[in-house]
Tab-separated table of C-alpha atoms in Angstrom:
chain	number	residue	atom	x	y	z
A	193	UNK	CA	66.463	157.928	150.121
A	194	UNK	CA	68.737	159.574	147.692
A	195	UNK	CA	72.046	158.963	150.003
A	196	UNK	CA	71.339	155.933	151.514
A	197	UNK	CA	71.030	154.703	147.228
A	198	UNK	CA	74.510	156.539	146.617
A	199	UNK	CA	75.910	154.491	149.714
A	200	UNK	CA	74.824	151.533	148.468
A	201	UNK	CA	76.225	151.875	144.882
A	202	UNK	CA	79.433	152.995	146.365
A	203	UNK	CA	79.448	149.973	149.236
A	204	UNK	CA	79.103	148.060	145.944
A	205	UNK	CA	81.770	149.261	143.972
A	206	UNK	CA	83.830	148.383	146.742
A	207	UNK	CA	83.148	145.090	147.089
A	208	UNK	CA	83.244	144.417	143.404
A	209	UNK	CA	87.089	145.923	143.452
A	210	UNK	CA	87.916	144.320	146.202
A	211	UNK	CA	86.678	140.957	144.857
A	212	UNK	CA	88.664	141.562	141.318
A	213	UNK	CA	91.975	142.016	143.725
A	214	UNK	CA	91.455	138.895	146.010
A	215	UNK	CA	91.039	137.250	142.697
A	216	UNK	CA	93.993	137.722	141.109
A	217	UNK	CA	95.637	137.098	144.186
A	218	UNK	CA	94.635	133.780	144.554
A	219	UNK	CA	95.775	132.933	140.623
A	220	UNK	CA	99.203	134.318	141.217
A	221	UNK	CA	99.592	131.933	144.149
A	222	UNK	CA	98.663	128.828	142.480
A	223	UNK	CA	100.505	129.545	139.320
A	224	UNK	CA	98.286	130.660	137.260
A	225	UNK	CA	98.069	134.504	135.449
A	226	UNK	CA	95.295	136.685	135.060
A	227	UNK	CA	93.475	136.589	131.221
A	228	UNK	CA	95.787	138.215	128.823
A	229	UNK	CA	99.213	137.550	126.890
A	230	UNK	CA	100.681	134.597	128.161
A	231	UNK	CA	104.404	135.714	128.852
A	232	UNK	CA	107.145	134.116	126.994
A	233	UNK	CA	108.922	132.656	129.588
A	234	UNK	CA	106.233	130.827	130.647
A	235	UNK	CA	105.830	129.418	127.106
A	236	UNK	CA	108.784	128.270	127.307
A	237	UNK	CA	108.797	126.340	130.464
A	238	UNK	CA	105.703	124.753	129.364
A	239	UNK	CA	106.701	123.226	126.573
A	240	UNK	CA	109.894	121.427	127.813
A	241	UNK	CA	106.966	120.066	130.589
A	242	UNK	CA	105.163	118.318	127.204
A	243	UNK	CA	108.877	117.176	126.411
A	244	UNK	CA	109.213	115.955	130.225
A	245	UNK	CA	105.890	113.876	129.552
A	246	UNK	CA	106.591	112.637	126.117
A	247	UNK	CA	109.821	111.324	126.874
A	248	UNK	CA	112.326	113.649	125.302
A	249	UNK	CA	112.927	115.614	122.232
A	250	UNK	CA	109.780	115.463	120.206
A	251	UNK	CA	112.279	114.478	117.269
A	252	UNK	CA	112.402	111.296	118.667
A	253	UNK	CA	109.306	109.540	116.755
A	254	UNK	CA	111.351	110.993	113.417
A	255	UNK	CA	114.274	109.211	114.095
A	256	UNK	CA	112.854	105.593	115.182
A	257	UNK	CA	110.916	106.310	111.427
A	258	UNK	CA	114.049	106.512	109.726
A	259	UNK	CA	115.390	103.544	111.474
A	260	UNK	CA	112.825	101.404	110.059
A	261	UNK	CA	114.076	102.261	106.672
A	262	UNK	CA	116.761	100.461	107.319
A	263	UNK	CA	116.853	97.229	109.196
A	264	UNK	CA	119.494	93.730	108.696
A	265	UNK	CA	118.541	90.245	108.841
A	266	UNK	CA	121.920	88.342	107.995
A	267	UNK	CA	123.028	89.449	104.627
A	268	UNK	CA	119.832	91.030	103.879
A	269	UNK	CA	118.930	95.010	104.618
A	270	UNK	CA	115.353	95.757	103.994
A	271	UNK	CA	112.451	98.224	105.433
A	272	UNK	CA	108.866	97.610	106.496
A	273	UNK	CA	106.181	99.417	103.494
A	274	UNK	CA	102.987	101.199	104.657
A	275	UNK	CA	101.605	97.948	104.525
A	276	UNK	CA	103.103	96.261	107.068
A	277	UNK	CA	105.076	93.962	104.566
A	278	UNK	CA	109.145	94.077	103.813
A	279	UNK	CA	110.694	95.365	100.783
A	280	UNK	CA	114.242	94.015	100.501
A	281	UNK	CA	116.664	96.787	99.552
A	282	UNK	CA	120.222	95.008	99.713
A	283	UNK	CA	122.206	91.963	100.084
A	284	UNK	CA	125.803	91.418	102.011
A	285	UNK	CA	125.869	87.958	101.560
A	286	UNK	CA	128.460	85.968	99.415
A	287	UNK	CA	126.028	82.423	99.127
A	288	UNK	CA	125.843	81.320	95.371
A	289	UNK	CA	122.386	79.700	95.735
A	290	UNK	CA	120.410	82.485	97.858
A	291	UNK	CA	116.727	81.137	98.957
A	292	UNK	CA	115.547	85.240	99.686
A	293	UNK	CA	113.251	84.575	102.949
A	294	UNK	CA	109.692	84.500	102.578
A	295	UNK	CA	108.830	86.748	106.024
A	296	UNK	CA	111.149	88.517	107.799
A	297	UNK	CA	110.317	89.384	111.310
A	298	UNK	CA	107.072	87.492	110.854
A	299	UNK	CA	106.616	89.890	107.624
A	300	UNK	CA	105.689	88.933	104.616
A	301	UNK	CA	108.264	89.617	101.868
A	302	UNK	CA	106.642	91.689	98.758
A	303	UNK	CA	108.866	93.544	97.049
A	304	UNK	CA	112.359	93.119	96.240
A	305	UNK	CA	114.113	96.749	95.469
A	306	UNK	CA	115.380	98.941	93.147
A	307	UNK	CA	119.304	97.824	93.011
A	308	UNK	CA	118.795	94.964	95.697
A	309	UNK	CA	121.415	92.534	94.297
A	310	UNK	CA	123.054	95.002	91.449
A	311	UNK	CA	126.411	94.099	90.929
A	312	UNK	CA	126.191	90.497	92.824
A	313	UNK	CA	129.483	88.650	91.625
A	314	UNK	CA	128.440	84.986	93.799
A	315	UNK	CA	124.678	84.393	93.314
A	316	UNK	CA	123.927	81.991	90.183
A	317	UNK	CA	121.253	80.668	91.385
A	318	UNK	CA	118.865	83.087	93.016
A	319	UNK	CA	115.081	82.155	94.188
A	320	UNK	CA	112.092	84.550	95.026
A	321	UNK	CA	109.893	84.161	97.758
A	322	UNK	CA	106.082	82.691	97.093
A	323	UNK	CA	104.081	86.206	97.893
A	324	UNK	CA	106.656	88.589	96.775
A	325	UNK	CA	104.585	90.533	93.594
A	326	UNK	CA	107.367	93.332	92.378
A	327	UNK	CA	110.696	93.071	91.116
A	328	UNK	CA	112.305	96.527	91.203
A	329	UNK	CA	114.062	98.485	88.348
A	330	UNK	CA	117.831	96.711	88.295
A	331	UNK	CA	117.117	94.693	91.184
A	332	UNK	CA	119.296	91.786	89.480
A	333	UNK	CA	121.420	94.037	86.919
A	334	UNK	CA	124.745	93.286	86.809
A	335	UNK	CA	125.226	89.737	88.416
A	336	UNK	CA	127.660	88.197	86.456
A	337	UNK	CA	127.495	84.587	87.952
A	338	UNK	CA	123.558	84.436	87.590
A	339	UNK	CA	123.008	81.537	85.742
A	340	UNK	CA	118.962	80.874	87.075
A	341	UNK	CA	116.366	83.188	88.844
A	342	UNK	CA	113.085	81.321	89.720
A	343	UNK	CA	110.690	84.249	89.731
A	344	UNK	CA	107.492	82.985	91.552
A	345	UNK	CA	104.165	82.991	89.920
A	346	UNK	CA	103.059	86.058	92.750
A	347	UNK	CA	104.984	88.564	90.969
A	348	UNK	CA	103.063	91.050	88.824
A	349	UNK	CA	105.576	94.048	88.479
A	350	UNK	CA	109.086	93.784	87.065
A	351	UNK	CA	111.040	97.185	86.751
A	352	UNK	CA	113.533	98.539	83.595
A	353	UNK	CA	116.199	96.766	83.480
A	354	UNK	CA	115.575	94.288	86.486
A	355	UNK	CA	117.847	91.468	85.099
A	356	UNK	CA	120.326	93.221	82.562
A	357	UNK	CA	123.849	92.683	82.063
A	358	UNK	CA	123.546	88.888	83.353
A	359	UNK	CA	125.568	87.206	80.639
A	360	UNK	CA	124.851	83.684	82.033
A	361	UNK	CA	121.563	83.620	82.403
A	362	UNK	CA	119.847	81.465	79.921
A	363	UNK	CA	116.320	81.037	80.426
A	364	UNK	CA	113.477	83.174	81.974
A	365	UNK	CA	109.853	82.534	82.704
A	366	UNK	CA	108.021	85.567	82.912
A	367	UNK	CA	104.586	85.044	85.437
A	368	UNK	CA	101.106	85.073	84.649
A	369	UNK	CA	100.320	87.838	86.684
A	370	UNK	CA	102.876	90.378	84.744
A	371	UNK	CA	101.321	92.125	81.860
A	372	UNK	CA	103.942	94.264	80.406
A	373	UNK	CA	108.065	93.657	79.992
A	374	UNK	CA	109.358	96.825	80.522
A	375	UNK	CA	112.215	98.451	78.836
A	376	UNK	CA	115.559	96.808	78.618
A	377	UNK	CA	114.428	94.305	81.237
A	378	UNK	CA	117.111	92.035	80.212
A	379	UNK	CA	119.372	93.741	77.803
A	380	UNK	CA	122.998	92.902	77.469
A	381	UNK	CA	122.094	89.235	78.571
A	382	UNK	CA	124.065	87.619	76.253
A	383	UNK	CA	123.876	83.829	77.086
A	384	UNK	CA	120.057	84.329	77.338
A	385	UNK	CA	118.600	81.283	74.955
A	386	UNK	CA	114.966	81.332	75.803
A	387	UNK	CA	112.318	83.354	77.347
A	388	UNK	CA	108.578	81.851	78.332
A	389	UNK	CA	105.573	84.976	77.799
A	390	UNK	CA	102.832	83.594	79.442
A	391	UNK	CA	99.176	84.736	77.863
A	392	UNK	CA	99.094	87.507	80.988
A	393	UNK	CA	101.853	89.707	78.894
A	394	UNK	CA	99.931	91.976	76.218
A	395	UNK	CA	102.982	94.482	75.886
A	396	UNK	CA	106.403	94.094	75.465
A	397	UNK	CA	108.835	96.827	75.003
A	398	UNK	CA	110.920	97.116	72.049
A	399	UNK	CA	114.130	96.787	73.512
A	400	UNK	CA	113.605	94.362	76.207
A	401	UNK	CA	115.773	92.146	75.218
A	402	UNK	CA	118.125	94.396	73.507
A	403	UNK	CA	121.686	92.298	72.761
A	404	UNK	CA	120.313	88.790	73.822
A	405	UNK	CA	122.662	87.710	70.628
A	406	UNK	CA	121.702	84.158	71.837
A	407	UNK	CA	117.974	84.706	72.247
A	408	UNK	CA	116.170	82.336	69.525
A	409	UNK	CA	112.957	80.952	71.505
A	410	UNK	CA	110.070	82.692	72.823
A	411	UNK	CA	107.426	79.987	74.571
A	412	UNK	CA	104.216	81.165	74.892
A	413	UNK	CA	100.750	81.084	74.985
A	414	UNK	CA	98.516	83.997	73.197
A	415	UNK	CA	98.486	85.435	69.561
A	416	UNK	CA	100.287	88.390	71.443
A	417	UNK	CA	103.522	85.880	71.855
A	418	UNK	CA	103.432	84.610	68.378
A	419	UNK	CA	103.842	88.305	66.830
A	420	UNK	CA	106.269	89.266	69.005
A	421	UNK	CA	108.666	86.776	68.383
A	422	UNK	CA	107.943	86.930	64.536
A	423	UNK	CA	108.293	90.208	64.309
A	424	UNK	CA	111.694	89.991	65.616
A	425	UNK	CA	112.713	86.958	64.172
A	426	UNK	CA	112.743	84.950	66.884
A	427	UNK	CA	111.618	80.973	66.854
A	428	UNK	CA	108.014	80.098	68.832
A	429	UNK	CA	107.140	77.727	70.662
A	430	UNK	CA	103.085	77.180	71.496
A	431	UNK	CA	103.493	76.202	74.983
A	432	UNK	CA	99.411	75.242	74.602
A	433	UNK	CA	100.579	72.934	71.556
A	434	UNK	CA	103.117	71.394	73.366
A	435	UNK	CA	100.739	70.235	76.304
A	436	UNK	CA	98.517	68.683	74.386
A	437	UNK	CA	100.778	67.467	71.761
A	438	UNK	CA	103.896	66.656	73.465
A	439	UNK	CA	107.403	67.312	71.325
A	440	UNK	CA	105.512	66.116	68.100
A	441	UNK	CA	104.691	69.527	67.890
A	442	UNK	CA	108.368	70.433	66.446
């Protein structure tokens, strides 16, 4: 009994060995290798197969990203925000009245950039799109023709020094929705004359309108306003007065 047990373990063993061989027999032949490290070669080959299937050099997707930051539409250059909406980051364009486009690609138009029209020697008449809601920090500095921007009731942000060093520009109407005039917003504007601070403002930096030599009217409509403009000896105008009053009010 004890031998025919001892042949039995052995016939066993056998088989067992012979089963671990056939095995990695048949994973050699269809490519595959038996558990353990995977060789480096192999590595290799595998992942220019994921390349193969994704199209190319997995850089790819990083490069079609940058290219959105940086599109043209006529004179314009913009990019598309998280959002899905267009930010405006340059113009080309020489036109002296410039309607910027409300959507672009059927994209709404929000923001108009840092620098966008800096330096603009043409424009003098320059109007936002309904929807746009930020105006970014010396967006319109330095256009020396400006003579009018028509800054749509939408916007809620403008940046430092967004229309400084525009010594034509006489008149501004800051919108409801913006509730602080940042620094030197329009300093240096020179031929500035009158400024309209809706009852939305509740700050106003010191020097926003640093060297407006020709600034002497602030319109408005809060208690806010009035101070301001006393306290730097400027002229105001109730804007609340005048609606129900008319020009008596002078």
């Amino acid at each position: 009994m004890i031998e025919n047990r001892k042949r039995f373990r052995n016939t066993g063993i056998l088989l067992a060995a012979v089963c671990v061989v056939i095995g990695i027999a048949v994973m050699k032949q269809h490519g595959k290798e038996p558990l353990g490290e995977v060789p480096v070669a192999d590595t290799e080959e595998r992942q220019q197969t994921e390349e193969e299937k994704t199209g190319g050099d997995l850089t790819d997707d990083t490069e079609a990203e940058a290219s959105d930051l940086d599109k043209q539409c006529g004179g314009y250059h913009y990019k598309i925000l998280k959002d899905g909406t267009v930010e405006v980051i340059a113009y080309e364009g020489s036109d002296t009245t410039i309607f910027i486009p409300a959507y672009m690609e059927n994209r709404a138009v929000t923001v108009i950039g840092p620098e966008a029209f800096k330096g603009n020697k043409k424009a003098e008449r320059i109007y936002l799109p309904q929807g746009a809601v930020e105006i970014g920090e010396e967006a319109f500095a330095g256009c020396s023709a400006l003579r009018d921007i028509y800054i749509t009731g939408t916007v809620g942000q403008i940046g430092k020094r967004a229309m400084a060093d525009c010594p034509l520009l006489e008149e501004i109407v800051f919108p409801e929705a913006v509730s602080r005039i940042e620094p030197m917003t329009c300093q240096g504007d020179t031929g500035l004359q009158q400024v309209t601070i809706q009852s939305g403002v509740s700050e106003i930096a010191d020097d926003a309108f640093a060297e407006c030599t020709a600034l002497r009217l602030i319109y408005g409509e809060s208690e806010f306003a009035q101070n301001y403009a006393q306290e730097n000896d400027f002229v105001y105008v109730d804007m609340e007065r005048i609606r129900e009053e008319g020009n008596l009010v002078w």
